[in-house]
Amino acid sequence: MKFLKSWMRHGRRKKLARCVSTWSPLATAFNTRPTTRPMFDSLRERTGLFNKPELTSFEGFYTMKEQAIASTDRLIEEATSNPTRPMIEIFDELSDTLCKVADLAEFVRIAHPQSHFASAAEDACISVSGVVEKLNTHKGLYEALRDSVKNGTSGDQHLAELFLFDFEQSGIQLAEERRRRVVSLNDLILQTGQRFMAGAAKPRRVPRSIVPSNVRQFFSSEGDDIIVSGVYAECGEAAAREAAYKLYLAPDQHQDNLLTTTLDARHQMASICGFQCYADRAIKASTMETSSNVRQFLDILSDNLHDRAKMDFDAMLKMKKQETPYQDRLMCWDTPYFTHKAKTQLLNVANSDFSPYFSLGGCMEGLNMLCEELYGISLKSEEMLPGESWSPDVYKLAVVHESEGLLGYIYCDLYERPGKPHQDCHFTIQGGKQLPDGSYQNPIVVVMLSLGGGHRGGPALLSAGGVDNLFHELGHALHSMLGRPPHQHVAGTRCATDLAEVPSVLMEYFASSPQVIRRFARHFQTREPMPEDMLHRLCASKYLFGASEMQLQVFYSALDQHYHGPNASFGGRTTDVLKQVQKQYYGLPYVENTAWQHRFSHLIGYGAKYYSYLISRGIAWSVWHKYFEKDPLSRSAGDKLRQGLLRYGGARPPKMLLREYLDEEITPNKLATALAEELDYHKDQLDTVFRMLDK
Ligand SMILES: [Zn+2]
């Protein structure tokens, strides 16, 4: 009841305000895809990529690399000969020098459409990682840091420990023979891990004859073979989903060997470094601190989810029986399809009917509104200088605080183009850092999406999921912009993995709040606000079958923990472990003769940290519930979020940081409970919408 009341009150007020509104300059800029203007550009002075004068041509990477190497030598010299400033200052400068080249080069390698730029960047990446490798094994440097910690001359203790831990990952503290063993295990892990990841996404080629004839038309074929390139999760034909699932996930001995070798090497390496298991090593500097805390969190959450997920599965089974009355069991290949179907039914219109309300410019206006209300900062679209950008359709945003002035720059590379990775992500190009002369080095980041459209036909229109992704990535960017830590080594998103997703997941809650969406969702042609009925269906639909989806994430996380845990089972028994974990944590049965783990590349990339998203979400919900749920646009809550959390990045131990900001101890139990509360909250929201529809 309270829910309905507040929505009507706000609805009326905002509607009045909107009658007179027009698109802001920011929205207008983002509703037009930028192109090159050669005539005009030729009259202006050229700069380099990211406004760095060195990078007017690709050769600048060689200069930057040489300069970084020279500075590194100078800083090592300083650190190892009784320095006069705190050791941490030297280390952070060292880290800044290398990151500024490595992060920039890594981004350009991936994103620059011109091959000579991309390959010069790749070359710089390789050189810098060689330098980093040397530093990691530099005994003199390690001892200088270790001794400074002992003597109390290191400066910031937390940061010093993080640097020490980085060193110790390479086994530098060990006797020579054991250290060499760690280095060679690291090499092995890197190689087998990369090969596993490459194999995980490979399409499967099978003889035509083994694919049931009634579903062959769903797959592409080459000669006598059929190519299965995924699990066809949202395909409407149950038999095709089943066939794809079984064929794509059939066991692959080669993948199993690579996985087993990697897990085995990780376990050995962790043992040599004094850890009980690899997971403990991976989780050490995080919010959860130990793998036993993570397991406890997953177990409690799993209990919390059991009945809630079962309700989802029962509802899906009911849908399945209506579609195919002769099938009476819900299987793993059914859930994405029925979740999608139920959402479409609830929305009552095609997803494409929502898009006109989410023009890119309109969404950016929404983000700007949020930034102004919460933090007193505005996003200002700035014109790019000739040579500053890697592609003509990139936008540049200056982030400006009402009293502090410029906080940093966000480059928005949002449109798809040939050769660009089809991935939504956030890159740090330069971390924030206090400089010796008293000024602050502002952060520079890139937000990357792959939107279509935005040409003469009109602005890019985002799907509901696209809006979530844009808000999510901007959440990462704002973490960097709003942080002011003295050291770039821990600036913004360079914090514990299970803390890093908190600002971005929190932004998804904003993107799902009727009070927030109502402020910016307007039809790009008529400028009419999104109808209230549509708005509530949309917000509720985002969390439909949320419990079963979360249970799947718990299962994945638990598997990752088991493979990297103290009782890790190796030697080709990875499928047995999967079966056992699935039985314990997931509501749907294992399908015989499949080996889903052979396709789970995150086992390598996250390595015992796949759980991080769930922890971040539990924290984000606690933050939302405590400070924003009642009034999502509260300035005092925004300021508190900035001053109490975002400002620090990773500059303080995450558990302590959260304890002070949330004013309570963060325990596995608290976070597992928070996630159950989140599900119930969204379930109530759904029920309200269902009741509304019944009337
Ligand atoms: Zn993220």
XYZ file of C-alpha atoms and ligand atoms in Angstrom:
696
model
C 0.000 0.000 0.000
C 2.742 2.379 0.984
C 4.407 1.545 -2.290
C 1.425 2.626 -4.397
C 0.866 5.806 -2.461
C 4.363 7.134 -2.775
C 4.458 6.342 -6.456
C 1.306 8.376 -7.167
C 2.486 11.343 -5.173
C 5.821 11.523 -6.914
C 4.270 10.761 -10.260
C 2.126 13.844 -10.212
C 4.837 16.182 -9.126
C 7.344 14.992 -11.657
C 4.852 15.027 -14.470
C 4.302 18.746 -13.981
C 8.001 19.388 -13.972
C 8.444 17.426 -17.166
C 5.910 19.302 -19.289
C 8.315 22.147 -19.833
C 11.485 20.132 -20.157
C 13.589 19.862 -23.290
C 16.705 17.805 -23.931
C 19.792 19.129 -22.192
C 23.011 19.795 -24.140
C 24.383 16.551 -22.648
C 21.413 14.529 -23.924
C 21.600 16.212 -27.318
C 25.303 15.373 -27.575
C 24.768 11.699 -26.734
C 21.749 11.410 -29.001
C 24.005 12.175 -31.952
C 26.803 9.860 -32.925
C 29.936 11.978 -33.388
C 31.785 11.832 -36.676
C 35.043 13.337 -37.897
C 35.032 16.861 -39.175
C 38.249 17.016 -41.221
C 37.763 20.598 -42.475
C 37.407 22.018 -39.022
C 39.947 19.685 -37.427
C 42.736 20.688 -39.776
C 42.605 24.226 -38.396
C 43.126 23.109 -34.815
C 46.243 22.041 -33.052
C 46.680 18.287 -32.838
C 47.240 16.429 -29.614
C 47.925 12.765 -28.840
C 45.678 9.963 -27.618
C 44.008 10.845 -24.300
C 45.463 14.316 -24.754
C 48.954 12.946 -24.109
C 51.387 14.880 -26.328
C 53.687 11.823 -26.618
C 50.973 9.882 -28.404
C 50.415 11.973 -31.525
C 51.783 8.939 -33.350
C 52.123 5.277 -32.469
C 55.874 5.764 -32.061
C 55.057 7.596 -28.844
C 54.609 4.219 -27.185
C 58.320 3.514 -27.651
C 59.211 6.849 -26.042
C 56.786 6.295 -23.167
C 58.129 2.820 -22.570
C 61.761 4.009 -22.547
C 60.907 6.840 -20.159
C 59.089 4.440 -17.839
C 62.048 2.068 -17.778
C 64.456 4.926 -16.989
C 62.207 6.181 -14.170
C 61.894 2.657 -12.808
C 65.679 2.324 -12.566
C 65.921 5.666 -10.787
C 63.196 4.707 -8.285
C 64.730 1.295 -7.543
C 68.009 3.065 -6.875
C 66.256 5.456 -4.497
C 64.369 2.697 -2.653
C 67.445 0.574 -2.070
C 69.777 3.303 -0.821
C 68.335 4.624 2.448
C 65.620 6.899 1.102
C 64.624 10.101 2.850
C 60.888 9.810 2.088
C 58.506 7.049 3.236
C 59.055 3.838 1.259
C 55.407 3.694 0.193
C 55.748 6.996 -1.661
C 58.535 5.520 -3.777
C 56.580 2.326 -4.382
C 53.443 4.161 -5.393
C 55.412 6.310 -7.800
C 56.958 3.162 -9.224
C 53.548 1.580 -9.603
C 52.127 4.783 -11.148
C 54.975 5.015 -13.654
C 54.395 1.479 -14.885
C 50.582 1.455 -14.697
C 50.306 4.655 -16.711
C 52.039 2.924 -19.609
C 50.691 -0.594 -19.069
C 47.016 0.311 -18.544
C 46.971 2.789 -21.398
C 48.766 0.359 -23.703
C 46.499 -2.522 -22.697
C 43.446 -0.465 -23.587
C 44.862 0.779 -26.898
C 45.929 -2.762 -27.803
C 42.326 -3.915 -27.404
C 40.414 -0.907 -28.699
C 42.431 0.981 -31.302
C 41.146 0.274 -34.809
C 44.521 1.057 -36.443
C 46.826 -1.930 -36.411
C 50.105 0.008 -36.120
C 48.809 1.717 -32.969
C 47.515 -1.555 -31.569
C 50.771 -3.392 -32.204
C 52.970 -0.596 -30.789
C 50.734 -0.746 -27.714
C 51.050 -4.512 -27.531
C 54.806 -4.193 -27.708
C 54.715 -1.704 -24.815
C 52.523 -4.116 -22.815
C 55.025 -6.922 -23.267
C 57.998 -4.719 -22.307
C 56.283 -3.384 -19.198
C 55.201 -6.821 -18.030
C 58.820 -7.882 -18.415
C 59.827 -4.987 -16.138
C 57.103 -5.911 -13.633
C 58.310 -9.506 -13.651
C 61.834 -8.300 -12.819
C 60.552 -6.087 -10.003
C 58.537 -8.932 -8.521
C 61.689 -10.982 -8.189
C 63.977 -8.110 -7.131
C 65.273 -9.273 -3.758
C 66.876 -5.918 -2.869
C 63.645 -4.035 -3.469
C 61.629 -6.558 -1.475
C 64.039 -6.401 1.457
C 64.027 -2.601 1.426
C 60.233 -2.619 1.726
C 60.158 -5.388 4.338
C 62.784 -3.617 6.458
C 60.968 -0.293 6.198
C 57.842 -1.984 7.575
C 59.908 -3.388 10.457
C 61.559 -0.022 11.153
C 58.336 1.957 10.873
C 59.586 4.025 7.913
C 57.256 2.558 5.312
C 54.485 5.149 5.601
C 50.922 3.833 5.159
C 50.932 0.390 6.787
C 47.977 -1.076 4.881
C 49.449 -0.137 1.527
C 52.866 -1.464 2.533
C 51.279 -4.812 3.366
C 49.511 -4.905 0.007
C 52.811 -4.304 -1.793
C 54.529 -6.949 0.331
C 51.775 -9.420 -0.442
C 52.187 -8.707 -4.179
C 55.856 -9.598 -3.849
C 55.135 -12.735 -1.887
C 52.767 -14.004 -4.571
C 55.921 -14.714 -6.557
C 57.511 -16.514 -3.622
C 60.285 -13.949 -3.175
C 60.397 -14.600 0.574
C 61.278 -18.270 0.016
C 64.586 -20.071 -0.235
C 65.982 -20.062 -3.764
C 64.896 -23.545 -4.822
C 61.324 -23.104 -3.621
C 61.186 -19.643 -5.147
C 62.177 -21.050 -8.532
C 59.483 -23.668 -8.171
C 56.855 -20.941 -7.584
C 58.045 -19.015 -10.634
C 57.827 -22.092 -12.850
C 54.380 -22.987 -11.466
C 53.237 -19.437 -12.234
C 54.413 -19.851 -15.827
C 52.612 -23.158 -16.141
C 49.377 -21.709 -14.737
C 49.548 -18.801 -17.151
C 50.009 -21.065 -20.155
C 47.517 -23.813 -19.352
C 45.026 -21.239 -18.112
C 45.128 -19.343 -21.392
C 44.712 -22.528 -23.394
C 41.768 -23.589 -21.225
C 40.064 -20.223 -21.722
C 40.545 -20.398 -25.488
C 39.103 -23.929 -25.556
C 36.148 -23.029 -23.341
C 34.467 -20.908 -26.000
C 35.202 -23.133 -29.006
C 32.151 -24.284 -30.986
C 31.670 -28.039 -31.136
C 31.669 -29.891 -34.434
C 29.693 -33.153 -34.493
C 28.683 -35.579 -37.247
C 25.261 -34.794 -38.638
C 24.065 -38.299 -37.900
C 24.208 -37.949 -34.119
C 21.947 -34.867 -34.052
C 18.231 -35.769 -33.920
C 16.759 -34.991 -37.329
C 13.884 -32.911 -35.925
C 16.250 -30.260 -34.529
C 18.988 -30.153 -37.173
C 17.552 -27.026 -38.738
C 18.386 -25.038 -35.584
C 22.131 -25.470 -36.098
C 24.490 -24.364 -38.812
C 26.280 -27.064 -40.737
C 29.544 -27.498 -42.602
C 29.666 -30.437 -44.987
C 28.640 -33.525 -43.042
C 29.110 -31.818 -39.694
C 26.875 -29.764 -37.480
C 28.349 -26.836 -35.574
C 27.059 -26.200 -32.063
C 28.246 -22.801 -30.894
C 26.444 -22.481 -27.577
C 23.629 -23.836 -25.406
C 20.829 -22.049 -27.321
C 19.453 -21.002 -23.953
C 16.560 -18.909 -25.207
C 15.496 -21.125 -28.109
C 11.750 -21.802 -28.086
C 12.069 -25.445 -29.144
C 12.666 -27.660 -26.098
C 14.234 -30.499 -28.096
C 16.737 -28.109 -29.694
C 17.706 -26.672 -26.303
C 18.215 -30.172 -24.960
C 20.316 -31.244 -27.933
C 22.435 -28.088 -27.799
C 22.991 -28.463 -24.052
C 24.100 -32.078 -24.333
C 26.286 -31.585 -27.393
C 27.934 -28.325 -26.389
C 28.628 -29.471 -22.842
C 29.753 -33.003 -23.667
C 32.974 -33.883 -21.782
C 36.200 -32.782 -23.439
C 39.266 -34.689 -22.281
C 41.687 -32.040 -23.509
C 39.907 -29.301 -21.558
C 39.827 -31.523 -18.507
C 43.590 -32.054 -18.671
C 44.196 -28.313 -18.906
C 41.822 -27.595 -16.033
C 43.261 -30.297 -13.813
C 46.816 -29.161 -14.528
C 45.951 -25.548 -13.704
C 44.112 -26.393 -10.482
C 46.853 -28.750 -9.418
C 49.574 -26.151 -10.057
C 47.610 -23.495 -8.186
C 47.239 -25.774 -5.193
C 50.945 -26.619 -5.158
C 51.946 -22.993 -5.481
C 49.659 -21.937 -2.640
C 51.032 -24.723 -0.421
C 54.631 -23.687 -1.067
C 53.690 -20.105 -0.119
C 52.250 -21.340 3.172
C 48.524 -21.380 2.419
C 46.203 -24.262 3.113
C 44.697 -23.884 -0.347
C 44.702 -21.602 -3.379
C 41.388 -20.036 -2.356
C 42.907 -18.739 0.892
C 45.684 -17.106 -1.084
C 43.226 -15.518 -3.534
C 40.827 -14.281 -0.848
C 43.382 -12.980 1.653
C 43.095 -9.215 1.050
C 39.333 -9.207 0.420
C 36.220 -8.391 2.413
C 35.691 -12.070 3.251
C 39.373 -12.550 4.206
C 39.347 -16.380 4.255
C 37.919 -19.162 2.135
C 36.131 -20.597 5.152
C 34.174 -17.328 5.446
C 33.246 -17.616 1.785
C 32.093 -21.209 2.211
C 30.073 -20.210 5.257
C 28.450 -17.389 3.276
C 27.584 -19.703 0.399
C 26.168 -22.373 2.723
C 23.903 -19.964 4.586
C 22.778 -18.330 1.362
C 22.149 -21.742 -0.135
C 19.853 -22.619 2.788
C 18.079 -19.273 2.431
C 17.527 -19.898 -1.246
C 16.259 -23.458 -1.172
C 12.528 -22.779 -0.802
C 12.586 -19.509 -2.674
C 14.259 -21.064 -5.715
C 11.909 -24.027 -5.583
C 8.962 -21.662 -6.014
C 10.620 -20.287 -9.147
C 11.261 -23.748 -10.539
C 7.672 -24.824 -9.803
C 6.366 -21.808 -11.686
C 8.655 -22.572 -14.617
C 7.596 -26.219 -14.645
C 3.987 -25.111 -14.820
C 4.843 -23.032 -17.868
C 6.690 -25.944 -19.404
C 3.762 -28.314 -18.952
C 1.517 -25.840 -20.711
C 3.884 -25.744 -23.650
C 4.816 -29.416 -23.836
C 2.279 -31.441 -21.794
C 4.200 -34.698 -22.353
C 7.271 -33.363 -20.474
C 7.033 -33.311 -16.706
C 10.523 -32.325 -15.526
C 12.239 -28.990 -15.580
C 15.837 -29.306 -16.766
C 18.925 -27.093 -16.737
C 18.394 -26.085 -20.362
C 14.908 -24.736 -19.609
C 15.517 -21.984 -17.072
C 16.869 -19.148 -19.283
C 14.090 -19.738 -21.805
C 11.222 -19.675 -19.294
C 12.718 -16.758 -17.378
C 12.838 -14.806 -20.614
C 9.325 -15.872 -21.540
C 7.869 -14.923 -18.153
C 9.524 -11.512 -18.323
C 8.103 -10.865 -21.767
C 4.649 -11.864 -20.547
C 4.894 -9.601 -17.532
C 6.085 -6.653 -19.580
C 3.107 -7.286 -21.833
C 4.888 -5.595 -24.727
C 8.003 -6.428 -26.663
C 11.290 -5.297 -25.182
C 11.632 -3.026 -28.212
C 8.656 -0.971 -27.015
C 10.718 0.167 -24.037
C 13.737 1.250 -26.023
C 12.296 4.540 -27.360
C 12.121 5.720 -23.746
C 15.793 4.974 -23.262
C 17.652 6.954 -25.881
C 21.346 7.111 -25.059
C 21.090 10.867 -24.526
C 18.082 10.428 -22.247
C 19.953 7.855 -20.151
C 23.001 10.114 -19.878
C 20.711 12.891 -18.744
C 19.392 10.477 -16.116
C 22.914 9.672 -14.959
C 23.764 13.348 -14.808
C 20.622 14.033 -12.779
C 21.621 11.265 -10.373
C 25.169 12.640 -10.037
C 23.893 16.154 -9.387
C 21.338 15.069 -6.817
C 23.586 12.640 -4.960
C 27.014 14.215 -5.137
C 26.724 17.733 -6.525
C 28.732 16.767 -9.585
C 27.838 17.214 -13.223
C 28.849 15.313 -16.328
C 29.896 17.759 -19.020
C 30.289 16.667 -22.607
C 33.547 18.127 -23.922
C 34.698 18.412 -27.455
C 37.528 16.073 -28.342
C 40.723 17.609 -29.716
C 42.007 16.301 -33.049
C 44.102 13.205 -32.314
C 42.774 12.747 -28.781
C 40.455 9.859 -29.609
C 41.051 6.425 -31.141
C 37.729 6.440 -32.964
C 35.586 9.370 -34.168
C 32.452 8.228 -32.311
C 33.880 8.403 -28.774
C 32.528 10.958 -26.275
C 34.502 12.715 -23.567
C 32.917 13.643 -20.249
C 34.436 16.021 -17.748
C 33.256 15.214 -14.221
C 32.952 18.493 -12.343
C 32.114 18.968 -8.670
C 30.199 22.083 -7.641
C 32.916 23.292 -5.273
C 35.957 21.054 -5.855
C 36.051 21.609 -9.627
C 37.272 19.029 -12.129
C 37.473 15.488 -10.696
C 38.512 13.556 -13.807
C 37.572 12.410 -17.295
C 35.406 9.567 -18.553
C 35.848 8.630 -22.209
C 32.732 6.856 -23.465
C 33.414 4.376 -26.276
C 29.845 3.163 -26.612
C 29.189 2.107 -30.210
C 30.007 -1.186 -31.836
C 32.548 -1.193 -34.656
C 34.358 -3.915 -36.561
C 37.127 -5.512 -34.509
C 36.009 -3.999 -31.210
C 35.423 -6.551 -28.436
C 31.738 -7.125 -27.843
C 31.976 -6.550 -24.131
C 30.718 -4.038 -21.605
C 33.612 -2.926 -19.456
C 35.472 -0.211 -17.663
C 39.187 0.561 -18.051
C 41.363 2.668 -15.791
C 43.780 4.674 -17.912
C 45.228 6.739 -15.077
C 44.601 6.336 -11.362
C 44.050 9.262 -8.990
C 47.126 10.197 -6.957
C 48.391 12.930 -4.653
C 51.475 14.417 -6.342
C 54.580 15.671 -4.493
C 53.867 19.281 -5.553
C 50.533 19.193 -3.699
C 48.338 18.885 -6.787
C 46.136 15.861 -7.491
C 46.545 13.623 -10.543
C 42.958 13.250 -11.736
C 41.699 9.837 -12.778
C 41.019 9.003 -16.425
C 38.833 6.032 -17.332
C 37.095 4.546 -20.359
C 33.616 3.049 -20.358
C 33.069 0.616 -23.202
C 29.745 -0.709 -24.497
C 28.677 -2.084 -27.888
C 25.559 -0.172 -28.846
C 24.107 -0.277 -32.307
C 22.485 2.676 -34.047
C 23.132 6.312 -33.362
C 23.526 7.113 -37.047
C 21.407 9.494 -39.066
C 18.386 7.310 -38.406
C 18.195 8.648 -34.846
C 19.798 8.135 -31.465
C 20.951 4.791 -30.073
C 18.048 3.252 -28.153
C 18.882 1.005 -25.204
C 17.050 -2.119 -24.102
C 16.131 -2.411 -20.422
C 19.174 -4.646 -19.939
C 21.281 -2.105 -21.819
C 20.263 0.619 -19.356
C 21.354 -1.623 -16.466
C 24.708 -2.205 -18.153
C 25.281 1.491 -18.817
C 24.502 2.337 -15.189
C 26.676 -0.553 -13.995
C 29.737 0.576 -15.961
C 29.198 4.218 -15.000
C 29.117 2.991 -11.393
C 32.679 1.728 -11.851
C 33.696 4.990 -13.514
C 32.230 7.063 -10.674
C 34.094 4.933 -8.140
C 37.273 6.247 -9.753
C 36.000 9.812 -10.148
C 34.729 10.206 -6.596
C 37.758 8.645 -4.962
C 40.535 10.877 -3.691
C 42.992 8.377 -2.199
C 46.561 9.642 -1.863
C 47.948 6.578 -3.654
C 46.990 5.361 -7.128
C 47.880 1.750 -6.307
C 44.537 1.546 -4.476
C 42.573 4.208 -6.382
C 38.932 3.643 -7.360
C 38.281 0.158 -8.656
C 41.776 -1.020 -7.634
C 40.340 -2.450 -4.443
C 39.413 -5.955 -3.278
C 37.500 -7.873 -5.972
C 34.536 -8.503 -3.674
C 34.285 -4.779 -2.930
C 34.862 -3.583 -6.500
C 31.360 -4.454 -7.724
C 29.571 -2.616 -4.905
C 29.347 0.806 -6.631
C 28.326 -0.771 -9.940
C 25.659 -3.092 -8.503
C 24.343 -0.181 -6.463
C 23.891 1.741 -9.713
C 21.740 -1.127 -11.002
C 19.409 -0.595 -8.035
C 19.131 3.047 -9.042
C 18.383 1.944 -12.609
C 15.568 -0.271 -11.271
C 13.982 2.294 -8.997
C 10.710 3.805 -10.281
C 11.577 7.061 -8.520
C 14.786 7.322 -10.523
C 13.558 6.046 -13.900
C 10.556 8.339 -13.733
C 12.959 11.259 -13.736
C 14.559 10.489 -17.084
C 12.695 7.871 -19.180
C 11.114 9.927 -21.947
C 10.163 9.000 -25.481
C 12.942 10.222 -27.748
C 10.495 11.626 -30.312
C 7.449 12.764 -28.361
C 9.315 13.424 -25.086
C 6.379 11.862 -23.295
C 7.293 10.238 -19.981
C 7.115 6.463 -19.798
C 3.567 5.467 -18.795
C 3.361 4.547 -15.099
C 2.004 1.069 -15.777
C 4.889 0.310 -18.117
C 7.397 1.693 -15.666
C 6.252 -0.544 -12.832
C 6.122 -3.628 -14.999
C 9.652 -2.884 -16.138
C 11.087 -2.402 -12.650
C 9.388 -5.525 -11.317
C 10.316 -7.701 -14.296
C 14.020 -7.226 -13.686
C 13.843 -9.431 -10.609
C 11.502 -12.117 -11.870
C 12.808 -15.579 -10.894
C 15.601 -13.851 -9.013
C 15.954 -16.677 -6.479
C 16.642 -19.404 -9.036
C 19.107 -17.139 -10.827
C 20.884 -16.413 -7.558
C 20.945 -20.105 -6.712
C 22.746 -20.735 -9.990
C 25.352 -18.127 -9.042
C 25.778 -19.793 -5.649
C 26.314 -23.138 -7.363
C 28.965 -21.647 -9.697
C 30.687 -19.943 -6.771
C 30.642 -23.113 -4.678
C 32.145 -25.096 -7.538
C 34.907 -22.504 -7.905
C 35.585 -22.759 -4.152
C 35.655 -26.565 -4.218
C 38.089 -26.688 -7.110
C 40.376 -24.232 -5.322
C 39.691 -25.437 -1.791
C 41.571 -27.563 0.764
C 39.878 -30.783 -0.348
C 40.340 -30.007 -4.012
C 39.854 -33.169 -6.018
C 42.084 -33.404 -9.011
C 43.246 -36.132 -11.341
C 40.335 -36.182 -13.763
C 37.659 -36.193 -11.090
C 36.402 -32.701 -11.850
C 33.050 -34.039 -13.054
C 32.501 -36.001 -9.837
C 33.072 -32.804 -7.871
C 30.665 -30.930 -10.149
C 27.958 -33.576 -9.631
C 28.313 -33.474 -5.889
C 28.341 -29.652 -5.714
C 25.360 -29.360 -8.054
C 23.391 -31.790 -5.909
C 24.156 -29.818 -2.796
C 23.664 -26.282 -4.122
C 21.362 -26.312 -7.130
C 17.698 -27.240 -7.451
C 17.932 -28.929 -10.855
C 19.709 -32.235 -11.489
C 23.046 -32.846 -13.163
C 22.683 -34.111 -16.730
C 24.618 -37.326 -17.316
C 27.482 -37.207 -19.765
C 27.935 -33.449 -19.622
C 30.876 -31.525 -18.177
C 29.794 -27.954 -17.869
C 33.019 -27.062 -16.022
C 34.999 -27.526 -19.249
C 33.249 -24.401 -20.554
C 33.480 -22.332 -17.370
C 36.334 -19.981 -18.263
C 35.790 -17.876 -15.121
C 37.460 -20.686 -13.162
C 40.678 -19.336 -14.645
C 39.935 -15.617 -14.795
C 38.450 -15.321 -11.310
C 40.258 -18.272 -9.723
C 38.424 -18.739 -6.373
C 36.904 -15.255 -6.584
C 33.797 -15.961 -8.625
C 31.832 -15.483 -5.388
C 32.810 -11.783 -5.408
C 29.758 -10.621 -7.304
C 27.413 -12.141 -4.712
C 29.291 -10.553 -1.822
C 29.329 -7.200 -3.598
C 25.612 -7.539 -4.214
C 24.953 -8.345 -0.554
C 26.928 -5.260 0.461
C 25.262 -3.100 -2.208
C 21.826 -4.197 -1.017
C 22.751 -3.387 2.590
C 23.840 0.074 1.422
C 20.711 0.590 -0.670
C 18.399 -0.628 2.066
C 20.009 1.425 4.801
C 20.594 4.703 2.983
C 18.726 4.947 -0.335
C 15.612 2.799 -0.488
C 13.264 5.409 0.982
C 14.802 8.367 -0.797
C 17.063 7.306 -3.666
C 18.009 10.877 -4.540
C 19.033 12.022 -1.078
C 22.050 14.316 -1.134
C 23.022 13.483 2.426
C 23.021 9.749 1.605
C 25.067 10.481 -1.521
C 27.615 12.510 0.407
C 27.850 9.806 3.035
C 28.431 7.175 0.352
C 31.184 9.251 -1.159
C 32.882 10.225 2.096
C 32.379 6.885 3.830
C 33.109 4.446 1.027
C 33.840 5.595 -2.533
C 36.441 8.122 -1.512
C 38.841 5.453 -0.281
C 38.953 2.979 -3.162
C 41.117 0.242 -1.653
C 43.069 2.550 0.663
C 41.637 0.919 3.777
C 41.031 -2.763 4.591
C 37.563 -3.442 3.126
C 36.053 -5.013 6.215
C 37.007 -2.073 8.399
C 35.836 0.418 5.786
C 32.419 -1.232 5.572
C 32.073 -1.603 9.311
C 32.449 2.134 9.732
C 30.301 3.121 6.778
C 27.433 0.732 7.505
C 27.885 1.008 11.236
C 27.780 -2.748 11.695
C 30.069 -5.749 11.472
C 30.101 -7.372 8.017
C 29.759 -11.122 8.512
C 29.016 -13.969 6.092
C 25.678 -14.411 7.830
C 24.711 -10.724 7.515
C 25.426 -10.652 3.798
C 23.623 -13.928 3.108
C 20.621 -12.563 5.006
C 20.783 -9.263 3.102
C 20.520 -11.147 -0.190
C 17.480 -13.097 1.003
C 15.907 -9.808 2.066
C 16.614 -8.362 -1.339
C 14.802 -11.261 -3.005
C 11.813 -10.839 -0.701
C 11.696 -7.118 -1.296
C 11.600 -7.605 -5.052
C 9.087 -10.427 -4.697
C 6.772 -8.018 -2.857
C 7.279 -5.509 -5.629
C 6.328 -8.170 -8.185
C 3.238 -9.199 -6.211
C 2.126 -5.571 -6.075
C 2.413 -5.326 -9.843
C 0.553 -8.621 -10.308
C -2.259 -7.346 -8.070
C -2.310 -4.113 -10.014
C -2.657 -6.077 -13.265
C -5.450 -8.243 -11.860
C -7.621 -5.217 -11.197
Zn 31.273 -4.712 -12.950
